[in-house]
Every structure is written in C-alpha cells, then in structure tokens.
Coordinates of C-alpha atoms in Angstrom, one line a residue:
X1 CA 0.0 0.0 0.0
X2 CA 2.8 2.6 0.9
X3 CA 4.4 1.8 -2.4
X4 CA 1.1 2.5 -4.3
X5 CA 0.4 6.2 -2.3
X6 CA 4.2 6.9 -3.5
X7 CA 3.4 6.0 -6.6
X8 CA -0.4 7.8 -7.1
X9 CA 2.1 11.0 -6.1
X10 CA 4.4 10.6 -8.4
X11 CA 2.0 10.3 -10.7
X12 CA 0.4 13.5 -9.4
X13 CA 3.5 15.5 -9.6
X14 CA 4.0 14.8 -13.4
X15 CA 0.3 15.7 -14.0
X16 CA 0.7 18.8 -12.5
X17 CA 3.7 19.2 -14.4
X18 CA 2.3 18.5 -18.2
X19 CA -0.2 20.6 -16.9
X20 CA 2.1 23.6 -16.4
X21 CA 3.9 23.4 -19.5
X22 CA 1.2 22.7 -21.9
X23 CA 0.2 24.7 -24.6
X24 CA -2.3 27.0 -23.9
X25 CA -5.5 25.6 -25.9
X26 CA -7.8 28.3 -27.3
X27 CA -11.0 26.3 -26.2
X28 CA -10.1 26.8 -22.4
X29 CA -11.0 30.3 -22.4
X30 CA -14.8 29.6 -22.4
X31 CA -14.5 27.0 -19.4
X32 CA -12.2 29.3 -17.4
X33 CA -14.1 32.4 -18.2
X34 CA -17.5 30.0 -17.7
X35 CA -16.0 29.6 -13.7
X36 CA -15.2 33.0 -13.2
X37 CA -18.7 34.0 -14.3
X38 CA -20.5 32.4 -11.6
X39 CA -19.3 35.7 -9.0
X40 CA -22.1 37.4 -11.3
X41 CA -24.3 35.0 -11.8
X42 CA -25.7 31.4 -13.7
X43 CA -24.6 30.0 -17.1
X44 CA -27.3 30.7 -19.6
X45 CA -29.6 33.4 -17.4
X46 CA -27.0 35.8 -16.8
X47 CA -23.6 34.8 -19.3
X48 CA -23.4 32.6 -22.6
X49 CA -22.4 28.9 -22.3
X50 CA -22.1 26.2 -24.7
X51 CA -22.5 23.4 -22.6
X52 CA -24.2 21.5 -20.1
X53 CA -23.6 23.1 -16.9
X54 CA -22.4 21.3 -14.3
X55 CA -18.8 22.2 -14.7
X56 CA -18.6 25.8 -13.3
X57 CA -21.5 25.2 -11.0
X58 CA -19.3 22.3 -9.2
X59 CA -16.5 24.9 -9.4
X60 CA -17.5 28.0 -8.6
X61 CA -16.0 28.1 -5.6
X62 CA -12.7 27.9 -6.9
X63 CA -13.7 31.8 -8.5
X64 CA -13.3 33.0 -4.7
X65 CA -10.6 30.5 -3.6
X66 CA -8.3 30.9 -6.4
X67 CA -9.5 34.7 -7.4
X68 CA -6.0 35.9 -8.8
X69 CA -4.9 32.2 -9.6
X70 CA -7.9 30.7 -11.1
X71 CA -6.6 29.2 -14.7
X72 CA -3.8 27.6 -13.1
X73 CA -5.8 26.1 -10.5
X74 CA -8.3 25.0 -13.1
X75 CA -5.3 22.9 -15.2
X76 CA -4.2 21.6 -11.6
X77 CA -7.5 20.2 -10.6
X78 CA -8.6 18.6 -14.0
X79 CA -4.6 17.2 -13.4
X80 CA -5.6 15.5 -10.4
X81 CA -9.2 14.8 -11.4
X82 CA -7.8 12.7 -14.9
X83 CA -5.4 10.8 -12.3
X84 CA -8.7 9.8 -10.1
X85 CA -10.5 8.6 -13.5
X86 CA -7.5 6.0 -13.5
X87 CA -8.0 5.1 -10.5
X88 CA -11.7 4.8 -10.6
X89 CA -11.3 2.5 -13.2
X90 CA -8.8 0.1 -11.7
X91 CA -11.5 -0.2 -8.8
X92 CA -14.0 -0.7 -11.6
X93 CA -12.4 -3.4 -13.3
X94 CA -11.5 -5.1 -9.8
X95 CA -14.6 -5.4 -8.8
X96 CA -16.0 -6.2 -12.4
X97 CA -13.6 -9.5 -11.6
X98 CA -10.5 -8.6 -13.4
X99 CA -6.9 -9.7 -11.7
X100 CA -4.7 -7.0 -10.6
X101 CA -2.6 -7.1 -12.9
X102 CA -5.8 -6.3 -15.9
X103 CA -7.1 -4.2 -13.5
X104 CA -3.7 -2.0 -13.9
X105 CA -3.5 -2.5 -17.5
X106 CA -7.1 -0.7 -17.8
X107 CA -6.0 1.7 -15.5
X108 CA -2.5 2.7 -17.6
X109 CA -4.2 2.4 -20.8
X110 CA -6.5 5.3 -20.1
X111 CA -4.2 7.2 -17.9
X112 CA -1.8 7.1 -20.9
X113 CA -4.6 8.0 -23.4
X114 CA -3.7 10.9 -25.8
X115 CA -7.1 11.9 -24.7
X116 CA -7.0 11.9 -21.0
X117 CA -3.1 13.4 -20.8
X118 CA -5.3 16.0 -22.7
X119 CA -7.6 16.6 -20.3
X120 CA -5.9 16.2 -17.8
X121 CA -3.6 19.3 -18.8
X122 CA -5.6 21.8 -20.1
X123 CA -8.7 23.8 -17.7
X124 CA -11.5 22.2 -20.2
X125 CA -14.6 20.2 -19.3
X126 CA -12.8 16.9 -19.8
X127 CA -11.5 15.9 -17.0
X128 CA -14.6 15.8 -15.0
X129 CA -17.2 13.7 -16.6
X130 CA -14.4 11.0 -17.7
X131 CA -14.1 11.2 -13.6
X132 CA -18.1 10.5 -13.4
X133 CA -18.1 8.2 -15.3
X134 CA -15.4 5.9 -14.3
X135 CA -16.8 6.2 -11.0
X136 CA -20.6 5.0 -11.9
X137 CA -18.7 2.4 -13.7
X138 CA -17.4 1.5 -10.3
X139 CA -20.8 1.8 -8.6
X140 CA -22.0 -0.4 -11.5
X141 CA -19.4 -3.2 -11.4
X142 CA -20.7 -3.5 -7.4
X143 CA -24.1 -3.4 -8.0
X144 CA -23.8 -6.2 -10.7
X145 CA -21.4 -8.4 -8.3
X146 CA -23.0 -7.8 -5.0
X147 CA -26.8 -8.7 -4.9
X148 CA -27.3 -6.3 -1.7
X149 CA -25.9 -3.5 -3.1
X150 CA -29.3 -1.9 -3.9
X151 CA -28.5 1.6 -2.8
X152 CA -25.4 1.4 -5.2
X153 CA -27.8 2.1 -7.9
X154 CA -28.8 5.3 -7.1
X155 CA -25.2 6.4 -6.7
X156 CA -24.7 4.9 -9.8
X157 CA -27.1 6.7 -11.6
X158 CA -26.5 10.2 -10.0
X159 CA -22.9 9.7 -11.4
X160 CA -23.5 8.5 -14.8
X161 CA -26.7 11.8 -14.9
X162 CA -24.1 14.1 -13.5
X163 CA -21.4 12.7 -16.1
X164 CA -24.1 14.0 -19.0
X165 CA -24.7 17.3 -16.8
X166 CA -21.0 18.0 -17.0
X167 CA -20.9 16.7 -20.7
X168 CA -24.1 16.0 -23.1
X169 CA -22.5 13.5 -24.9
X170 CA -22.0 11.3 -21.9
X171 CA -25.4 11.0 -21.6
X172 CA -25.2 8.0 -24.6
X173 CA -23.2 5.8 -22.6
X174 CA -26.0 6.9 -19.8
X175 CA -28.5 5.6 -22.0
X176 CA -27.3 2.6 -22.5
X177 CA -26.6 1.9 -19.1
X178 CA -30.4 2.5 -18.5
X179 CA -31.6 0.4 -21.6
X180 CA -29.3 -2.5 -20.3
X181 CA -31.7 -2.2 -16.7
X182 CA -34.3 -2.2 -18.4
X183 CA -33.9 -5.8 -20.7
X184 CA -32.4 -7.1 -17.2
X185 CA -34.7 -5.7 -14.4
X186 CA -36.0 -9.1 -13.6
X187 CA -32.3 -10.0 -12.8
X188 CA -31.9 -6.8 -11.1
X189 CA -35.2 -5.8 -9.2
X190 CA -37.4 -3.7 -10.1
X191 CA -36.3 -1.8 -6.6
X192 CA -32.7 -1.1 -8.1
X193 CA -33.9 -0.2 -11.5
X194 CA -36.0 2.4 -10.2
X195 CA -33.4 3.4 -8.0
X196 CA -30.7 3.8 -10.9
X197 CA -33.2 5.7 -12.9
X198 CA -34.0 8.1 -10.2
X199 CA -30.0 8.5 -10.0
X200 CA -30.1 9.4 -13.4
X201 CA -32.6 12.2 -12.9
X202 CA -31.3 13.5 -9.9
X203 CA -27.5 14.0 -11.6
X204 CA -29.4 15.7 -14.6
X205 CA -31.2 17.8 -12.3
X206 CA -28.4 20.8 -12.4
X207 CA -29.0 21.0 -16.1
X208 CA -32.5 21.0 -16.1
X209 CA -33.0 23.6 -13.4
X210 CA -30.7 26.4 -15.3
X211 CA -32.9 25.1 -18.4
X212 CA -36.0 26.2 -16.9
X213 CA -34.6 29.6 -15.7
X214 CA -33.6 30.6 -19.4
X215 CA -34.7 27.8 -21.5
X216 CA -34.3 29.4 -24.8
X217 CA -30.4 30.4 -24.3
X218 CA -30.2 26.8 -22.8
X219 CA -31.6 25.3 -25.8
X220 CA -28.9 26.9 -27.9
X221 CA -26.1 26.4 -26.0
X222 CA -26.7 22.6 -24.8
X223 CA -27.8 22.2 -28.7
X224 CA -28.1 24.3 -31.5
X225 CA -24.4 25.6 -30.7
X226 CA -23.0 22.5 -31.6
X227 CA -25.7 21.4 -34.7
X228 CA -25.4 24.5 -36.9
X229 CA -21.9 26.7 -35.8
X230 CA -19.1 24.0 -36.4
X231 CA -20.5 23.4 -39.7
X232 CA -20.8 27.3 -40.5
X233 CA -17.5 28.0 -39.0
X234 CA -16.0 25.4 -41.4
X235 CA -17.9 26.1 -44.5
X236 CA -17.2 29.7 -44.0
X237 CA -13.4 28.7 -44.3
X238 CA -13.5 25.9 -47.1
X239 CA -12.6 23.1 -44.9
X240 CA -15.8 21.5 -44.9
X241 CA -14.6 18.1 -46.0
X242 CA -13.4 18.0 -42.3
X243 CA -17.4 17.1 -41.7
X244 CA -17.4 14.3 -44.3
X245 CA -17.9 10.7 -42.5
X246 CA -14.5 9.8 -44.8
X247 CA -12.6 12.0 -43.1
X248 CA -14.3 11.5 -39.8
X249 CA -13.5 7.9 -39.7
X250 CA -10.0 8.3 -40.7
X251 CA -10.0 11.1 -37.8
X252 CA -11.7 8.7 -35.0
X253 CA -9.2 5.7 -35.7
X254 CA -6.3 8.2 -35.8
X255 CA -7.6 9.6 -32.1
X256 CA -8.2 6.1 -31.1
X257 CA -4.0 5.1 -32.0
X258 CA -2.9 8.0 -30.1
X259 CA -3.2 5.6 -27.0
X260 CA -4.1 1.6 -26.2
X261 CA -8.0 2.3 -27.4
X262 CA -7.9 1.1 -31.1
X263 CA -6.0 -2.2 -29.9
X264 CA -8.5 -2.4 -27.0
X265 CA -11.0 -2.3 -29.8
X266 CA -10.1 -4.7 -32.2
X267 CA -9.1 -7.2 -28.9
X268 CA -13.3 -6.5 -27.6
X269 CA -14.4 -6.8 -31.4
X270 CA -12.8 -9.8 -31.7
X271 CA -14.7 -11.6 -28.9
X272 CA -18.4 -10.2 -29.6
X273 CA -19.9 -13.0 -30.6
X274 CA -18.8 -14.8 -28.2
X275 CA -21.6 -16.1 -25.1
X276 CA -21.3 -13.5 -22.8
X277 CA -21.6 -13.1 -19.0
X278 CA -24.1 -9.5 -18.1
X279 CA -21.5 -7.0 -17.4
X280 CA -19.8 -7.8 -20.3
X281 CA -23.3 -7.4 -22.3
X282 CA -23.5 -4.0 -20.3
X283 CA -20.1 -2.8 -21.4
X284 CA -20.9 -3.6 -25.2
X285 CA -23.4 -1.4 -24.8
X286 CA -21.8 1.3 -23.7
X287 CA -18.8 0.7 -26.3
X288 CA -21.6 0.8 -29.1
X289 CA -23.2 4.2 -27.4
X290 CA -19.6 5.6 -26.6
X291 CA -18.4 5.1 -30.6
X292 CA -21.5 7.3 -32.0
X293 CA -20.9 9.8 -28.7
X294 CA -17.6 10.1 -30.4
X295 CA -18.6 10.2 -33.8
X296 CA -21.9 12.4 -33.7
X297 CA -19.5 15.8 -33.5
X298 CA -17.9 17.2 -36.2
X299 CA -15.2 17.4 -36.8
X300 CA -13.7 15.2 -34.4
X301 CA -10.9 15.7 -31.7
X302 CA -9.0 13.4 -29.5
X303 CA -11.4 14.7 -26.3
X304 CA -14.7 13.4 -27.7
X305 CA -13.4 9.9 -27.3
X306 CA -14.1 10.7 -23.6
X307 CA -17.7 8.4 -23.3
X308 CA -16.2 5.9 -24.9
X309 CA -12.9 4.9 -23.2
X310 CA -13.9 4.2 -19.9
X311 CA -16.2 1.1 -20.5
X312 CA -13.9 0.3 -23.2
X313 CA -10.9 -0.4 -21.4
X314 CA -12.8 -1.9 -18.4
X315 CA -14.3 -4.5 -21.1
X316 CA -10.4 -4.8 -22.3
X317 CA -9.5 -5.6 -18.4
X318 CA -11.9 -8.7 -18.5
X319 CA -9.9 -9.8 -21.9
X320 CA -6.1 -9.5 -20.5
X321 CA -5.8 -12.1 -18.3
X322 CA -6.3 -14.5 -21.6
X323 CA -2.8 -15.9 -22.6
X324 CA -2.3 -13.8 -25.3
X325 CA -2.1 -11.3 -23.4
X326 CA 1.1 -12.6 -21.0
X327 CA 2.8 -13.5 -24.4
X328 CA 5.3 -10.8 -25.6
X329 CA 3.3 -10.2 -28.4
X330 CA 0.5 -9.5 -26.5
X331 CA 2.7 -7.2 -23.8
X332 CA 4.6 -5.6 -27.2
X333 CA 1.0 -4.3 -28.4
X334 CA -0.1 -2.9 -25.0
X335 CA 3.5 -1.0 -24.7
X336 CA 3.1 0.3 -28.1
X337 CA -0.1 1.9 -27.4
X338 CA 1.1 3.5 -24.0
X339 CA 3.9 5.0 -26.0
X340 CA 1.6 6.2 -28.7
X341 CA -0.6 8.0 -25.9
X342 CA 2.4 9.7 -24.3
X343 CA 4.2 10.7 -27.6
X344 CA 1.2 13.3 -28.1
X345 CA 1.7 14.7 -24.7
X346 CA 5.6 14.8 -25.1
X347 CA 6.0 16.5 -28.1
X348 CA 3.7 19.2 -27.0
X349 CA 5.4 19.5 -24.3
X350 CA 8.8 19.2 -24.1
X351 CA 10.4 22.4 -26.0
X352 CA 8.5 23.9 -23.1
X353 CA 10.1 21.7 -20.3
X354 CA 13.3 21.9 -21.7
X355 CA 12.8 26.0 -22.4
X356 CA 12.0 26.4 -19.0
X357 CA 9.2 28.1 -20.3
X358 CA 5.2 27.5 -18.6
X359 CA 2.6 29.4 -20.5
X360 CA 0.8 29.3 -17.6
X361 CA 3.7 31.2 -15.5
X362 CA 3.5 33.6 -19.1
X363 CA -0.5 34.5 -18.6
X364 CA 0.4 35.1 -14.8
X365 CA 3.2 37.8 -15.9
X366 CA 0.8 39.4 -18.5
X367 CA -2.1 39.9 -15.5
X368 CA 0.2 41.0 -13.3
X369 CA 1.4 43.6 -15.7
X370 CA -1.9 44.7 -16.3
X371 CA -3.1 44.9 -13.1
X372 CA -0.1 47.5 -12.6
X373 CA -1.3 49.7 -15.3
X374 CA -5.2 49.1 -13.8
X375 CA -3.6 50.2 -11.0
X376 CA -1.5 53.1 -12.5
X377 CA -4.4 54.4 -14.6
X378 CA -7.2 54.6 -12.2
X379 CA -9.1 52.3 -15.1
X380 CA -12.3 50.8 -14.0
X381 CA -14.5 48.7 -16.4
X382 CA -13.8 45.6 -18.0
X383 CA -12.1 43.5 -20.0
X384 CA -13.3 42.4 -23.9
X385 CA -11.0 40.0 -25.1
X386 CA -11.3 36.8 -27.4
X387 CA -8.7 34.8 -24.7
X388 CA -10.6 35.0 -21.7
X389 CA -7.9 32.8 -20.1
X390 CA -5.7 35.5 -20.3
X391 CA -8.1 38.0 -18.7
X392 CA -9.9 36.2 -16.0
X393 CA -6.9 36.6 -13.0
X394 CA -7.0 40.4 -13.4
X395 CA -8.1 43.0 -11.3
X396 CA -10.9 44.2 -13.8
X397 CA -13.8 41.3 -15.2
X398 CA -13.6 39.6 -18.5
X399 CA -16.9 41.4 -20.7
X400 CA -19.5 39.1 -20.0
X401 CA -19.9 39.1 -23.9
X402 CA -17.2 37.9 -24.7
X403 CA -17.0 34.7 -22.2
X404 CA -17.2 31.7 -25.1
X405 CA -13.9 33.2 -26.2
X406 CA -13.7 33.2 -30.3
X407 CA -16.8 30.4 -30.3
X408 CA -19.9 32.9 -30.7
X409 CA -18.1 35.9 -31.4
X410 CA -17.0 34.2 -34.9
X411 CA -20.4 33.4 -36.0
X412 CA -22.3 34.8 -39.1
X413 CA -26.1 33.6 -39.2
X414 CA -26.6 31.3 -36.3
X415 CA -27.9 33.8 -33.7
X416 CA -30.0 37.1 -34.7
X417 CA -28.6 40.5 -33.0
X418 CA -31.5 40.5 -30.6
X419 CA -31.1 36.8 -30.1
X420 CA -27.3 37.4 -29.6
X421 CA -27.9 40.2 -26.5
X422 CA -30.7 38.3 -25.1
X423 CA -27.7 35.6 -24.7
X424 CA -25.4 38.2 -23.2
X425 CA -23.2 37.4 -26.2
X426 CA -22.0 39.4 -29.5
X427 CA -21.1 37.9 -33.0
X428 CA -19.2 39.8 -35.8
X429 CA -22.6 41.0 -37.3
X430 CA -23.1 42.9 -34.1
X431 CA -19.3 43.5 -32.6
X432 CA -19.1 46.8 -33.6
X433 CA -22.3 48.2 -32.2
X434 CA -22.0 46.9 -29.5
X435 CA -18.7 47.7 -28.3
X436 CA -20.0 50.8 -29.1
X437 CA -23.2 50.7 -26.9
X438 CA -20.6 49.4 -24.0
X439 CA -17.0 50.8 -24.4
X440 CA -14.8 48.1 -22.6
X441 CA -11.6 49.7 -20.6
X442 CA -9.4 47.2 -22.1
X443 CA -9.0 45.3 -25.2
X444 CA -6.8 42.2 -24.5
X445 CA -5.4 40.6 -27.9
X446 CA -2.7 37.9 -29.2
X447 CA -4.5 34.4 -29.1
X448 CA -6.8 34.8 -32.4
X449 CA -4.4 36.8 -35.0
X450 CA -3.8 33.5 -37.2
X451 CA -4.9 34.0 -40.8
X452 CA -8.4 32.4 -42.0
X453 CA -10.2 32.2 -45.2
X454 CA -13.0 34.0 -43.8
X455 CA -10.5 36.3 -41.8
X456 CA -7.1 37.0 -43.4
X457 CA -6.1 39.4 -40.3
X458 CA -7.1 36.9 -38.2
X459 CA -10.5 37.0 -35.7
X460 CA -8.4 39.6 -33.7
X461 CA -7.9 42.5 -36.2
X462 CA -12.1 43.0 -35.4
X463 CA -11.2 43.9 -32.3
X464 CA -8.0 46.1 -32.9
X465 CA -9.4 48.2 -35.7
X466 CA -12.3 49.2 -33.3
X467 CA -9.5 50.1 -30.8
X468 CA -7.4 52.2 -33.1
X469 CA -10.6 53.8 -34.4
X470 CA -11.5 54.6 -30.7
X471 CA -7.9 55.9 -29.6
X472 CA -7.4 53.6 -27.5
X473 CA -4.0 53.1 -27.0
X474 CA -1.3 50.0 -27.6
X475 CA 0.4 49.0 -24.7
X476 CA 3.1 45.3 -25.3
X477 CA 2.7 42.7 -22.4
X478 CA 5.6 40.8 -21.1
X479 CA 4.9 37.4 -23.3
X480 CA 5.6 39.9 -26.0
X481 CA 2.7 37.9 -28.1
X482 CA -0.3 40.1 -27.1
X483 CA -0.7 43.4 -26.4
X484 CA -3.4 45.4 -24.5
X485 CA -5.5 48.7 -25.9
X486 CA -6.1 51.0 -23.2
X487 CA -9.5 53.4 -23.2
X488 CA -8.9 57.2 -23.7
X489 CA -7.2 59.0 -20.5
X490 CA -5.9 62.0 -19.6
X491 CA -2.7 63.0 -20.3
X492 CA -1.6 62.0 -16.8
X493 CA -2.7 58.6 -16.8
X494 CA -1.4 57.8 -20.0
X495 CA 2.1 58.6 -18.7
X496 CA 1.6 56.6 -15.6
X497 CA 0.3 53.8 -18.3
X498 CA 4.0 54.4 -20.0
X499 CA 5.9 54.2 -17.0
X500 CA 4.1 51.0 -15.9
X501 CA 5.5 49.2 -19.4
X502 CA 7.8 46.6 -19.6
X503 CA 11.2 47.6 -20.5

C-alpha cells in the first residue's frame, strides 16, 4: 500500500507538471471564463455557455478560492481529477472481476490515453465527466457483483446523470446503461432499476433547473451551438470536407491510436460473438453508445473519445488475463499503445520543459502587468477579449460578452442581433455596435491573429481596428505575443500607463 500512495504522487506530480507546460489551448478560455462567471451569476440566465452546466457550478468556488490564480488552479484540478478517472477505473475493473494485474493495464491504458493526458492538462470540461463516469462504472461493477448492493444504484445513476450534466455527450453511454436495466430488471429488481433511474434524474437535475430559468439560451447552447456553428464555421473557411464521414473515420481511428484504445477495440471486437456473462453485455453497450458519442460531433478531436474509453478499457481488463495477453506479443501491443498515448503529450510539451518556459507562468506575468497599469491608470470597467484565459486573473472582469472566447463571437447567421444580446453574447454582425453601446476599458489581444479564409487578419484585427478607431492606445505585455488597448485617459494617466510598461 505505501508503495502504491508513492506511486499515485508521483504520478500526481508529473500531472501537475504537463499541466504547467502545456500549450495553452484556445478552447479553455470559455470553461475558465464560464468559472469566473459564476461571481455574477448562472450560465445561460445571466452569461453565454455552450454546454451542459455542471462544470462551473461544481467549481464556482474555486472563482473566490483561487481569485487571482484561477486558470492555473483549473489545469491543476482537472490534473488530479484525470489521475482519479485512473483510479476509478482500476476499482472498476477489480470489482468487475478482473486480476490486478488487468485491472492496472485498464487503468495505464487510459491514464496514458492521448485523450486523458489531454484533459488532464488543459482547464477544459474533460476531466470531469471522464471522472463520473469511471466512477458509476465503479458503482455499476458493485451493483452487478454484490446482490445487496441496492442503494449502489442510485449512486450509480447520479454519477452516470451528473457525467451527462458535465458533458451532453456522456449522456449515450447513460442511456445505454439505463436500456441495459431495463432488458435485465428481472435480474436486477425492479427496486434497483428504479433506484438507478432516479439517479439518473437527480444528476441531470443541475441542467434542467438552469434550463427552466432561461430555456431558450439553454436550448442553444446545450444544442443548437453545436448542430449548426461548427458546420458554419468550417464552410465559412472551405474546410468542410473535415465534416465528411470519410474524413471523420480516418480522424476517430487516428484519435483512437494515439493511446491503447484502437487495440482495445479490435481485442473487444474480436470476442463479440462470443456467449457473454451480463456485465460484459453491459459494457458492449456502452462501447456501441460511446463510438456514436464520439462520432456524432464534427469534426472530431482526441477529447470526444471521452464516453467511450472508460467502458472500453474496463471491457479490455476482462480480456487481459487471456494468454495472449502474457505473451510478448501480447505485452509488445499494449507497450506500443502506452507509448503512442504519451508521444502526443511529449511533443507538446517538451520544448516547453526543456525551455523552462510555462505558458501558464507567461499569462500570470501578462495579468500582473496589467493589473499594474489598472492600478497606475485609475481604469475601471472591463475587459473584452477573445482569450478569456488571459483576462480572467486580473483585477478588472472579463466582458460578459465575450466569455465563449472566439466560439460565438465568430459566428455569421446562427444567432439574430437580438437573439445574440438576449444571450449576453456578440457575433461579428453585431461587434461593432455593440462595443459601441458598451466601451470596454481594455482590449486584450494575441491568441486569435492566425490567418483564416474568412478572416485573413485573423479573428483579432475586429477587435484592434475598433480600438485604433477609438484611440485607445497599444500597450506590449511581457509574453511579448499580445498586447493590451487601453481606453482614452488623460494626459496624466497615460504617462503613468508608460511608466508602468515593460522595458
């Protein structure tokens, strides 16, 4: 046991680590921003959010806790929260009957998953529901093996509902889980199937409630978000044989290398037809549900495999203690996949490691910085930036308009202008108007200046052109990639603002 606890921390540590030197990712400025929201109010009443909400609701608190420090706590917890999805897992696979040594196999196999190293290192909404749902799978596993584990099921099913409240997409797997009782209550009772069930409710309940308090701006960013703006997005910049089901297979089996979870899916489709005890029949379902989880969005990244990698690897921990897999053959294929996982992770990674350079550390010199010329300048107001990352440790708020990051703001036709402000968001159609209706005191730029079809400046040049049009003035942060655009002053401020400036 002592060895284990040593070896959970290590583990721990060099989370945290790949967490620190990551690559900032441009879709974690909606999920920070979505956190530090929740001092001023609820996703979808009083801020845009294009999710389901349980997320910043569980970790609000962390907007008071870690005001100041709130993206780098963010990466830390989904760090540790990835490393507890392992571990739920091994305890799912144990008590699903797997040996120890499966059990671990499971466990590595996902920890080492392109896709969990992902979200385990970056302040998405990732790390989380993989989290819920390994644990239901847990709860499951007991439920199936222990015949008086009747309250299990509703702590099953309030982890597999919250899993879908933290992440629509995990709500397949959910489903399936639920079908499964259904075709088996006989076996199970009709006592733990209703139990289960009212699990599921009750971890859906979060979503429903905020539904009901805005239902329209839940509707579109639970749903029509993700039906209609990819697919505009990558029309709008001739890439939209990224949508194609071609390219989307090629795509899923490419995610599915970068780790042990296309070998774990050949070794589980290799046995299907085989007679099979329940939980194994339970797992295939999931598998099935988890596959069009991760093939419904388009296009498809390395995170949606997230619903389907959990019951897959638990079904692959109930094939390794077969022969084959004590062969070297058998051991050769499982170290090949743990390599492919981590290569991902290492190459994005190491320049920065061996640098000595955390972006995260970077964002933290850049807030400071402008917190001194907030402080210098006597500015009040807020902050309108397409990064909200980068914004939300200052001393002034991130524009509640411009919380989603680049996600709405880039949009064309998918939201009306009234539409659009009854969401407390703005699109390009309306960006300029409304900047104008509501002068911000800073414009914060850098992340979005890379060259598109549809914007050859980049997404960014929007927002500097209003500034230089405005007089508001350029000011370099210490990253030396983005800049700030102050609001008018006097001429006393402004040369407090110089005198503040990096030399």
């Amino acid at each position: 046991m002592p060895l284990r606890i040593a070896l959970l921390l290590l583990i721990a540590a060099l989370m945290l680590t790949v967490a620190a030197f990551r690559p900032i990712d441009h879709d974690e400025g909606q999920y920070v921003g979505a956190v530090a929201m929740m001092r001023f109010g609820l996703p979808y009443r009083d801020f845009a959010y294009l999710q389901t909400p349980l997320q910043p609701l569980l970790f609000a608190p962390l907007a008071w806790i870690a005001e100041g420090w709130l993206f780098a706590a963010l990466r830390a917890v989904n760090a540790l929260l990835a490393l507890g999805a392992s571990v739920c897992l091994w305890m799912a696979a144990r008590r699903a009957g797997a040996s120890d040594r499966a059990a671990a196999i499971a466990a590595v196999a996902l920890l080492s998953s392109h896709m969990l190293l992902f979200a385990g290192s970056v302040a998405r909404n990732d790390a989380l529901p993989v989290l819920l749902m390994t644990a239901g799978l847990a709860a499951l596993m007991n439920l199936l093996q222990n015949d008086r584990a009747r309250w299990t099921a509703l702590l099953a099913g309030l982890l597999l509902g919250a899993a879908a409240s933290a992440k629509i997409s995990y709500g397949l797997p959910a489903a399936a889980v639920g079908l499964f009782a259904l075709c088996h209550w006989r076996t199970l009772g009709a006592a733990r199937v209703g139990l289960l069930a009212l699990g599921g409710v009750l971890g859906g309940v979060p979503t429903m409630a905020l539904a009901l308090l805005a239902p329209d701006a839940a509707w579109f960013g639970i749903i029509d978000y993700s039906l209609k703006a990819p697919f505009e997005w990558r029309a709008w910049n001739e890439k939209a044989a990224m949508l194609g089901g071609p390219k989307s297979l090629v795509r899923l089996a490419r995610f599915l290398a970068q780790g042990c979870g296309l070998i774990a899916l050949v070794a589980v489709a290799l046995v299907v037809t085989r007679r099979r005890m329940p939980v194994e029949r339970l797992l295939d379902m999931m598998i099935v549900a988890g596959l069009v989880a991760a093939w419904l969005p388009r296009p498809i990244y390395v995170q949606y495999l997230g619903p389907l990698l959990p019951a897959l690897f638990l079904r692959f921990a109930l094939l390794t203690d077969a022969p084959f897999w004590h062969r070297r053959a058998g051991r050769a294929l499982i170290a090949l996949g743990i390599v492919a996982g981590v290569a991902q992770t290492a190459t994005k990674t190491a320049a920065n490691m061996l640098a000595g350079h955390s972006p995260v550390q970077g964002i933290m010199q850049d807030v400071r910085a402008v917190d001194r010329i907030v402080a210098s300048t006597g500015l009040s107001g807020s902050i309108v930036t397409l990064s909200p990352e980068r914004a939300v440790d200052a001393a002034l708020p991130v524009d509640r308009r411009f919380v989603t990051g680049p996600f709405l703001f880039r949009t064309r036709h998918i939201l009306t202008r009234d539409e659009a402000r009854a969401f407390h968001a703005t699109t390009i159609l309306s960006a300029e108007a409304d900047l104008d209706a509501k002068p911000p005191a800073i414009i914060l730029t850098g992340s979005e200046g890379k060259p598109t079809v549809a914007f050859p400046r980049g997404l960014d040049a929007v927002l500097i052109d209003w500034a230089r049009s405005h007089s508001y003035r350029a000011v370099s942060l210490p990253s030396g990639s983005h800049k700030i655009f102050l609001a008018p002053t006097s001429p006393a401020t402004m040369a407090a603002t110089f005198a503040t400036q990096p030399l």
